Coordinates of C-alpha atoms and ligand atoms in Angstrom, one line a residue:
M105 CA -29.6 -13.8 11.1
D106 CA -29.8 -17.2 9.4
N107 CA -26.6 -19.1 10.0
A108 CA -27.5 -22.5 8.5
P109 CA -24.7 -24.0 6.4
K110 CA -24.6 -22.5 2.9
K111 CA -22.2 -22.4 0.0
V112 CA -20.5 -19.5 -1.7
F113 CA -18.8 -19.5 -5.0
V114 CA -16.5 -16.5 -5.7
K115 CA -15.0 -15.8 -9.2
T116 CA -12.3 -13.2 -9.3
Y117 CA -11.3 -11.2 -12.3
G118 CA -8.5 -8.7 -12.8
C119 CA -5.8 -7.5 -10.4
Q120 CA -4.3 -9.0 -7.3
M121 CA -6.2 -6.5 -5.2
N122 CA -9.4 -8.3 -6.3
V123 CA -7.8 -11.6 -5.2
Y124 CA -7.2 -10.1 -1.8
D125 CA -10.7 -8.6 -1.6
S126 CA -12.3 -12.0 -2.6
E127 CA -10.4 -13.6 0.3
R128 CA -11.8 -11.0 2.7
M129 CA -15.3 -11.5 1.4
R130 CA -15.0 -15.2 2.2
D131 CA -13.8 -14.3 5.7
V132 CA -16.8 -12.0 6.3
L133 CA -19.2 -14.7 5.0
G134 CA -17.7 -17.5 7.1
P135 CA -19.5 -16.6 10.3
L136 CA -22.8 -16.4 8.4
G137 CA -22.5 -20.1 7.6
Y138 CA -21.0 -19.8 4.1
A139 CA -18.4 -22.4 3.1
E140 CA -16.6 -22.1 -0.1
T141 CA -17.5 -24.3 -3.1
A142 CA -15.6 -24.6 -6.4
V143 CA -18.9 -25.6 -8.2
P144 CA -21.1 -22.6 -9.0
E145 CA -24.1 -24.9 -9.6
D146 CA -24.1 -25.9 -5.8
A147 CA -23.8 -22.3 -4.6
D148 CA -26.4 -20.5 -2.5
L149 CA -24.5 -17.3 -3.3
V150 CA -22.4 -16.6 -6.4
I151 CA -20.1 -13.6 -6.3
L152 CA -18.4 -12.2 -9.4
N153 CA -15.6 -9.9 -8.2
T154 CA -15.1 -7.9 -11.4
C155 CA -12.6 -5.8 -13.2
H156 CA -13.3 -2.7 -15.3
I157 CA -9.8 -1.8 -16.5
R158 CA -10.3 -3.0 -20.0
E159 CA -13.3 -3.4 -22.3
K160 CA -13.5 -7.2 -22.7
A161 CA -13.4 -7.7 -18.9
A162 CA -16.9 -6.1 -18.5
E163 CA -18.3 -8.0 -21.5
K164 CA -17.0 -11.3 -20.0
V165 CA -18.9 -10.5 -16.8
Y166 CA -22.2 -10.0 -18.7
S167 CA -21.7 -13.3 -20.6
E168 CA -20.8 -15.1 -17.3
L169 CA -24.0 -13.7 -15.8
G170 CA -26.0 -15.3 -18.6
K171 CA -24.6 -18.7 -17.6
I172 CA -25.2 -18.2 -13.9
R173 CA -28.7 -17.1 -14.5
R174 CA -29.4 -20.5 -16.1
M175 CA -27.9 -22.2 -13.1
K176 CA -30.1 -20.1 -10.9
N177 CA -33.2 -21.1 -12.8
D178 CA -32.1 -24.8 -12.6
R179 CA -31.8 -24.5 -8.8
A180 CA -35.1 -22.7 -8.6
G181 CA -36.7 -25.7 -10.4
K182 CA -35.3 -27.9 -7.6
G183 CA -36.7 -25.6 -4.9
A184 CA -33.3 -24.2 -4.1
E185 CA -32.2 -20.6 -4.1
M186 CA -29.2 -18.9 -5.6
L187 CA -28.3 -15.3 -5.0
I188 CA -26.2 -13.6 -7.6
A189 CA -23.8 -10.7 -6.6
V190 CA -21.6 -8.5 -8.7
A191 CA -18.8 -6.9 -6.8
G192 CA -15.7 -5.0 -7.8
C193 CA -15.0 -2.2 -10.3
V194 CA -17.6 -3.1 -12.9
A195 CA -20.2 -3.0 -10.1
Q196 CA -18.9 0.4 -9.0
A197 CA -18.9 1.8 -12.6
E198 CA -22.1 0.3 -13.9
G199 CA -24.3 0.2 -10.8
E200 CA -28.0 -0.1 -11.7
E201 CA -27.1 -0.8 -15.4
I202 CA -26.1 -4.4 -14.3
V203 CA -29.5 -5.2 -12.9
R204 CA -31.1 -3.6 -16.0
R205 CA -29.0 -5.8 -18.3
S206 CA -29.1 -8.9 -16.0
P207 CA -32.3 -8.8 -13.9
A208 CA -31.4 -12.1 -12.2
V209 CA -28.7 -10.2 -10.3
D210 CA -29.6 -9.7 -6.6
L211 CA -26.7 -7.6 -5.3
V212 CA -24.4 -5.0 -6.8
F213 CA -21.7 -3.5 -4.6
G214 CA -18.4 -1.6 -5.1
P215 CA -15.0 -2.3 -3.7
Q216 CA -15.4 -0.1 -0.6
T217 CA -18.4 -1.9 0.8
Y218 CA -17.3 -5.6 1.3
H219 CA -17.3 -5.3 5.1
R220 CA -21.0 -4.5 4.8
L221 CA -21.8 -7.7 3.0
P222 CA -23.8 -9.3 5.9
Q223 CA -26.1 -6.2 6.0
L224 CA -26.4 -6.1 2.2
L225 CA -27.5 -9.8 2.3
A226 CA -30.0 -9.1 5.0
Q227 CA -31.3 -6.1 3.2
R228 CA -31.8 -8.2 0.1
R229 CA -33.8 -10.8 2.1
A230 CA -35.9 -8.2 3.8
S231 CA -36.8 -6.2 0.7
G232 CA -36.9 -9.0 -1.9
K233 CA -35.5 -6.5 -4.4
A234 CA -32.0 -6.1 -5.9
V235 CA -29.7 -4.1 -3.6
I236 CA -27.3 -1.7 -5.2
E237 CA -24.5 -0.2 -3.0
T238 CA -21.9 1.9 -4.8
E239 CA -21.3 4.7 -2.3
F240 CA -17.8 5.4 -0.9
P241 CA -18.7 5.0 2.8
A242 CA -16.9 7.1 5.4
E243 CA -15.8 4.1 7.5
D244 CA -12.7 2.2 6.9
K245 CA -13.5 -1.0 5.0
F246 CA -10.3 -2.7 6.3
E247 CA -11.3 -2.3 9.9
G248 CA -14.4 -4.4 9.1
L249 CA -12.5 -6.8 6.9
N250 CA -9.8 -7.6 9.3
V251 CA -11.4 -10.7 10.6
S252 CA -9.5 -13.6 9.0
T253 CA -10.3 -16.6 11.2
V254 CA -9.9 -19.1 8.4
P255 CA -6.4 -20.7 8.7
R256 CA -4.5 -19.8 5.6
K257 CA -2.7 -22.6 3.9
S258 CA -0.7 -20.6 1.5
V259 CA 3.0 -19.9 1.7
A260 CA 2.7 -16.6 -0.2
A261 CA -0.1 -14.1 0.5
F262 CA -1.3 -10.7 -0.6
L263 CA -1.8 -7.9 1.8
T264 CA -3.5 -4.7 0.7
V265 CA -1.8 -1.6 2.3
Q266 CA -3.0 1.1 0.0
E267 CA -6.0 1.6 -2.2
G268 CA -7.3 4.1 -4.7
C269 CA -5.6 6.7 -6.8
D270 CA -5.4 10.4 -7.1
K271 CA -3.3 10.5 -10.2
F272 CA -6.0 10.5 -12.9
C273 CA -4.2 9.2 -15.9
S274 CA -6.4 10.2 -18.7
F275 CA -7.1 6.6 -19.8
C276 CA -7.8 5.0 -16.4
V277 CA -11.0 4.2 -14.5
V278 CA -9.3 3.3 -11.2
P279 CA -9.6 6.8 -9.6
Y280 CA -13.4 6.5 -10.3
T281 CA -14.0 2.9 -9.3
R282 CA -11.6 2.6 -6.3
G283 CA -11.8 6.2 -5.1
A284 CA -9.3 8.5 -3.6
E285 CA -5.9 7.3 -2.3
F286 CA -6.0 5.8 1.1
S287 CA -3.3 4.1 3.2
R288 CA -3.9 1.7 6.0
P289 CA -2.3 2.6 9.4
V290 CA 1.1 0.9 9.9
E291 CA 0.0 -1.0 13.0
Q292 CA -3.1 -2.4 11.2
V293 CA -0.8 -3.7 8.4
L294 CA 1.7 -5.2 10.9
E295 CA -1.0 -6.9 12.8
E296 CA -2.3 -8.6 9.6
A297 CA 1.2 -9.6 8.6
R298 CA 1.9 -11.1 12.0
R299 CA -1.3 -13.1 11.8
M300 CA -0.3 -14.3 8.3
A301 CA 3.2 -15.3 9.7
S302 CA 1.6 -17.2 12.5
Q303 CA -0.5 -19.1 9.9
G304 CA 2.6 -20.2 8.0
V305 CA 2.8 -17.4 5.4
K306 CA 6.5 -16.8 4.4
E307 CA 6.2 -14.3 1.6
V308 CA 4.0 -11.2 1.7
T309 CA 3.2 -9.1 -1.4
L310 CA 2.1 -5.6 -0.4
L311 CA -0.7 -4.4 -2.7
G312 CA -1.9 -1.0 -3.7
Q313 CA -2.8 0.8 -6.9
N314 CA 0.0 3.2 -6.1
V315 CA 1.7 1.1 -3.4
N316 CA 4.8 3.2 -3.3
A317 CA 2.7 6.3 -2.6
Y318 CA 1.9 4.6 0.7
H319 CA 1.7 7.0 3.6
G320 CA 0.1 5.3 6.6
V321 CA 0.2 6.8 10.1
D322 CA 2.4 5.0 12.6
E323 CA 1.9 4.6 16.3
R324 CA 3.4 8.0 17.1
G325 CA 0.9 9.7 14.7
R326 CA 3.6 10.3 12.1
S327 CA 3.3 9.4 8.4
A328 CA 5.4 6.4 7.3
G329 CA 6.4 5.7 3.7
L330 CA 6.6 2.3 2.0
A331 CA 10.3 2.0 2.8
G332 CA 9.5 2.5 6.5
L333 CA 6.7 0.0 6.3
V334 CA 8.9 -2.6 4.6
A335 CA 11.6 -2.1 7.3
E336 CA 9.0 -2.8 10.0
L337 CA 7.6 -5.8 8.2
S338 CA 11.0 -7.3 7.7
R339 CA 11.4 -7.5 11.5
I340 CA 8.5 -10.0 11.8
D341 CA 9.8 -13.5 12.4
G342 CA 8.6 -16.0 9.9
I343 CA 8.2 -13.5 7.1
E344 CA 11.1 -14.3 4.8
R345 CA 10.3 -12.4 1.7
L346 CA 8.6 -9.1 0.9
R347 CA 7.3 -7.8 -2.5
Y348 CA 5.1 -4.8 -3.4
T349 CA 3.1 -3.9 -6.4
T350 CA 2.1 -1.7 -8.3
S351 CA 4.4 1.3 -8.2
H352 CA 4.3 4.7 -9.9
P353 CA 7.5 6.2 -11.2
R354 CA 6.7 9.5 -9.5
D355 CA 6.6 7.9 -6.0
M356 CA 9.8 5.8 -6.4
T357 CA 11.7 7.4 -3.5
D358 CA 15.4 7.2 -2.7
D359 CA 14.8 5.4 0.6
L360 CA 12.7 2.7 -1.2
I361 CA 15.4 2.3 -3.8
A362 CA 18.0 2.0 -1.1
A363 CA 15.9 -0.6 0.7
H364 CA 16.4 -2.9 -2.2
A365 CA 20.2 -2.8 -1.7
E366 CA 20.0 -3.0 2.1
N367 CA 17.1 -5.2 3.1
T368 CA 17.7 -8.9 2.2
K369 CA 14.0 -9.7 2.7
L370 CA 13.0 -7.3 0.0
M371 CA 13.0 -9.2 -3.3
P372 CA 14.8 -7.9 -6.4
Y373 CA 11.7 -7.5 -8.5
L374 CA 10.0 -4.2 -9.4
H375 CA 6.8 -3.6 -11.4
L376 CA 7.1 0.0 -12.5
P377 CA 4.6 0.8 -15.3
V378 CA 5.6 3.6 -17.7
Q379 CA 2.8 3.0 -20.3
S380 CA 4.7 4.8 -23.2
G381 CA 8.1 5.9 -24.2
S382 CA 6.9 9.0 -26.0
D383 CA 6.8 12.3 -24.1
T384 CA 3.9 13.6 -26.2
I385 CA 1.9 10.5 -25.3
L386 CA 3.0 10.6 -21.6
K387 CA 1.8 14.2 -21.4
A388 CA -1.6 13.3 -23.1
M389 CA -1.9 10.4 -20.6
N390 CA -1.3 12.9 -17.7
R391 CA 1.4 10.6 -16.3
G392 CA 3.3 13.6 -14.8
H393 CA 6.7 12.5 -16.0
T394 CA 8.8 12.1 -19.1
A395 CA 10.5 9.1 -20.6
E396 CA 13.9 10.4 -19.6
F397 CA 12.7 10.7 -16.0
Y398 CA 11.7 7.0 -16.0
L399 CA 15.0 6.0 -17.7
R400 CA 17.0 7.9 -15.1
L401 CA 15.1 6.2 -12.4
I402 CA 15.8 2.8 -13.9
R403 CA 19.5 3.6 -14.2
R404 CA 19.6 4.6 -10.5
I405 CA 17.8 1.4 -9.5
K406 CA 20.2 -0.7 -11.5
S407 CA 23.2 1.0 -10.0
V408 CA 22.0 0.1 -6.5
K409 CA 20.7 -3.3 -7.4
P410 CA 22.2 -4.6 -10.6
D411 CA 20.2 -7.8 -10.7
M412 CA 16.8 -6.2 -10.3
A413 CA 14.1 -7.9 -12.4
L414 CA 12.2 -5.1 -14.0
S415 CA 8.6 -5.3 -15.1
G416 CA 6.1 -2.8 -16.5
D417 CA 2.9 -2.0 -18.2
F418 CA 2.4 -0.5 -21.7
I419 CA -0.5 0.8 -23.6
V420 CA -0.3 0.9 -27.4
G421 CA -2.7 2.9 -29.6
F422 CA -3.4 5.6 -27.1
P423 CA -5.4 8.4 -28.9
G424 CA -3.0 10.3 -31.1
E425 CA -0.1 7.8 -31.0
T426 CA 1.9 8.1 -34.2
E427 CA 4.5 5.6 -35.6
D428 CA 7.2 7.8 -34.1
D429 CA 5.6 7.7 -30.7
F430 CA 5.4 3.9 -30.9
E431 CA 9.0 3.7 -32.0
S432 CA 9.9 5.7 -28.8
T433 CA 8.2 3.1 -26.8
L434 CA 10.2 0.3 -28.5
C435 CA 13.3 2.3 -27.9
L436 CA 12.6 2.7 -24.2
V437 CA 11.9 -1.1 -23.8
R438 CA 15.2 -1.8 -25.5
E439 CA 17.0 0.5 -23.2
V440 CA 15.4 -0.9 -20.0
G441 CA 15.6 -4.6 -20.7
Y442 CA 12.6 -6.1 -18.9
A443 CA 12.4 -9.4 -17.2
S444 CA 8.7 -9.4 -18.1
A445 CA 6.1 -6.8 -19.0
Y446 CA 2.4 -6.5 -19.7
S447 CA 1.1 -4.7 -22.8
F448 CA -2.4 -3.8 -23.8
K449 CA -4.3 -2.2 -26.6
Y450 CA -5.7 1.1 -25.5
S451 CA -9.4 0.6 -24.6
S452 CA -11.7 3.5 -24.4
R453 CA -13.3 3.7 -21.0
P454 CA -16.4 5.8 -20.7
G455 CA -16.1 8.7 -18.3
T456 CA -12.3 9.1 -18.8
P457 CA -10.8 12.1 -20.6
A458 CA -9.0 10.1 -23.3
A459 CA -12.3 8.5 -24.3
E460 CA -13.4 11.9 -25.6
S461 CA -10.4 12.3 -27.9
Q462 CA -11.1 12.6 -31.7
M463 CA -7.8 10.9 -32.5
Q464 CA -8.6 7.3 -31.8
V465 CA -6.2 4.8 -33.4
P466 CA -7.6 2.2 -35.7
E467 CA -7.9 -1.3 -34.4
E468 CA -5.6 -2.9 -37.0
V469 CA -2.9 -0.4 -36.1
K470 CA -3.3 -1.2 -32.4
S471 CA -3.1 -4.9 -33.1
R472 CA 0.1 -4.6 -35.2
R473 CA 1.8 -2.4 -32.6
L474 CA 0.8 -4.8 -29.8
Q475 CA 2.2 -7.7 -31.7
E476 CA 5.5 -6.0 -32.3
L477 CA 5.8 -4.8 -28.7
Q478 CA 5.0 -8.2 -27.3
A479 CA 7.5 -9.9 -29.6
L480 CA 10.2 -7.6 -28.2
I481 CA 9.1 -8.1 -24.6
H482 CA 9.0 -11.8 -25.1
S483 CA 12.5 -11.9 -26.4
Q484 CA 13.7 -9.9 -23.4
Q485 CA 11.9 -12.3 -21.1
T486 CA 13.4 -15.3 -22.8
S487 CA 16.9 -14.0 -22.4
F488 CA 16.3 -12.9 -18.8
N489 CA 15.2 -16.5 -18.0
A490 CA 17.9 -18.1 -20.1
A491 CA 20.5 -16.2 -18.1
M492 CA 19.5 -18.1 -15.0
V493 CA 20.7 -21.5 -16.3
G494 CA 23.7 -22.7 -14.4
R495 CA 23.0 -20.4 -11.4
T496 CA 21.9 -21.5 -8.0
L497 CA 18.9 -19.6 -6.8
P498 CA 17.0 -19.6 -3.5
V499 CA 13.5 -20.8 -4.2
L500 CA 10.6 -20.5 -1.8
L501 CA 8.7 -23.8 -2.3
E502 CA 4.9 -23.1 -2.5
K503 CA 3.0 -26.2 -3.5
A504 CA 3.0 -29.5 -5.3
G505 CA 3.6 -29.4 -9.0
R506 CA 1.9 -31.3 -11.8
D507 CA 4.2 -34.3 -11.9
T508 CA 4.7 -36.7 -9.0
G509 CA 7.3 -35.7 -6.5
Q510 CA 7.5 -32.3 -8.1
L511 CA 7.2 -29.0 -6.2
V512 CA 6.8 -25.5 -7.5
G513 CA 8.3 -22.4 -6.0
R514 CA 9.4 -18.9 -6.9
S515 CA 12.8 -17.5 -7.5
P516 CA 13.6 -14.1 -6.0
Y517 CA 12.8 -12.7 -9.5
L518 CA 9.3 -14.1 -9.3
Q519 CA 9.9 -16.8 -11.8
P520 CA 8.1 -20.1 -11.1
V521 CA 10.6 -22.9 -10.5
H522 CA 9.9 -26.6 -10.8
L523 CA 12.0 -29.2 -9.0
Q524 CA 11.9 -32.7 -7.5
A525 CA 11.8 -32.3 -3.7
A526 CA 10.0 -33.8 -0.6
S527 CA 6.7 -32.2 0.1
A528 CA 7.8 -31.6 3.7
L529 CA 9.9 -28.8 2.3
I530 CA 6.9 -26.7 1.2
G531 CA 7.2 -23.4 2.9
T532 CA 11.0 -23.4 3.1
I533 CA 13.6 -21.8 0.9
V534 CA 15.9 -24.1 -0.9
D535 CA 18.9 -23.4 -3.0
T536 CA 18.1 -24.8 -6.5
H537 CA 20.5 -25.3 -9.3
I538 CA 18.7 -24.1 -12.5
S539 CA 19.1 -26.4 -15.4
G540 CA 16.2 -25.6 -17.7
V541 CA 14.0 -22.8 -19.0
G542 CA 10.4 -22.9 -20.3
T543 CA 8.5 -19.9 -21.7
N544 CA 7.4 -18.7 -18.3
S545 CA 9.2 -20.9 -15.8
L546 CA 12.5 -22.5 -14.8
S547 CA 13.4 -26.0 -13.8
G548 CA 16.2 -27.2 -11.6
H549 CA 17.6 -29.5 -8.9
Y550 CA 17.6 -29.3 -5.2
V551 CA 21.0 -28.4 -3.8
R552 CA 20.5 -27.6 -0.1
A553 CA 18.4 -25.7 2.4
A554 CA 19.1 -22.0 1.8
K555 CA 21.0 -20.1 4.5
H556 CA 19.2 -17.4 6.4
G557 CA 19.1 -14.1 4.5
E558 CA 19.1 -16.1 1.2
S559 CA 21.9 -14.0 -0.4
I560 CA 21.9 -14.6 -4.2
P561 CA 25.3 -15.8 -5.4
Ligands
5AD56 N1 -6.8 0.7 -21.9 C1 -5.7 -0.2 -21.9 N2 -5.0 -0.5 -20.9 C2 -5.3 0.1 -19.7 N3 -4.7 0.0 -18.5 C3 -5.4 0.8 -17.7 N4 -6.4 1.5 -18.3 C4 -6.3 1.0 -19.6 C5 -7.1 1.3 -20.7 N5 -8.1 2.2 -20.7 C6 -3.5 -0.8 -18.2 C7 -2.3 0.1 -17.8 C8 -2.3 -0.2 -16.3 C9 -2.7 -1.6 -16.3 C10 -3.2 -2.1 -14.9 O1 -3.8 -1.7 -17.2 O2 -1.2 -0.3 -18.5 O3 -0.9 0.0 -15.8
SF4_57 FE1 -4.8 4.3 -13.2 FE2 -2.8 6.1 -13.5 FE3 -3.8 5.7 -11.1 FE4 -2.3 3.8 -12.2 S1 -1.6 5.8 -11.6 S2 -4.3 3.5 -11.1 S3 -2.9 4.0 -14.4 S4 -4.9 6.6 -12.8

């Protein structure tokens, strides 16, 4: 295979799992001579790692492909080549359609095939034709992706432990694009986390579409849940903080809730999407739980961990959603009190059951509801952040900030925190006195190095 120095440009859309996958693609390409470039015009290979969860995401990809095609033509004019690859969930869902709409595309491959990237590139060279790979292969993609040789400079890293979904919410494409639920074996995850720790990573966020449904096999051949995995991971020296996302209410087990109270490395932040506060809509969404079930769960979590920062996802304008249904969502949000939350207008995804519904909600209604919900969430987020002023929080310093001498880190509650501190402190946890709040971040002053176990006063 040709290992001459080449450049790859990767653009990542959508969820954190895509961010993780993009990193692994870079790892796989390294040994083939590909170095990363931030300038697509210079790239021998451009990869768009796409997201299909909402409508505009796919349209953005097609318009991006238009721009990249022009760069490809410019390079061809100079006698240089540019391969264009579309990866991720749009690739999985659209397949050949991508090459039909954008004939300049050379490779289309789904999320389960990244470990085969070298073969796919070779196949493209040999055939001279576009290669489309959207099968769900029997082999484990993670075995092949587990090759990170590139030293990681980051303090906080993602680690995919579970992928795919068997829940089939009626609006969602994930079960079709990411496939059936799959958990990586415990030892494989621990090994990757140990390697991260040895490269200076201090905070690991465990990723999965249903991360709390994790059920990997351990060394004794038994099945371990997420709470067990977290316990094992927290024994790794150097890993100071653990997070996980995204969770499903149905898989929020007692031992995982208890871990938040007992394990000081497990951060007090929980992203637990509920989508709607109306039982009628939850049923139509095939969520498999009621609003009351969710609220009971939240009460239990708060009783064990009163300072838990809660986050969620909401969809407004799901087919058939009435004003009353929407009111129930606002009601639920008021009762929970979120630290942050994401809300979206329902977007009809071809191939999903909800897309067939005759009760689609008009666009203006969706827009109004979204605005109202976002205003409520925003006010909750503002008061959650404002309550931090005057407190001293342990902040994991991640990188230099925009101003000179400024560093940015994260509070246990995932808020970005800006402070003046020596850059040698990057990668350490420092107690920070919080004195200011912005819309999405906090600012404060260095107090002292945090004690081990970083208990929050
Ligand atoms: N329309 C709008 N939002 C959606 N989500 C998933 N599918 C759709 C859709 N068809 C949202 C859900 C999910 C988040 C990742 O994206 O809120 O939790
Ligand atoms: Fe999609 Fe529902 Fe699975 Fe989440 S649980 S990935 S929303 S089908």
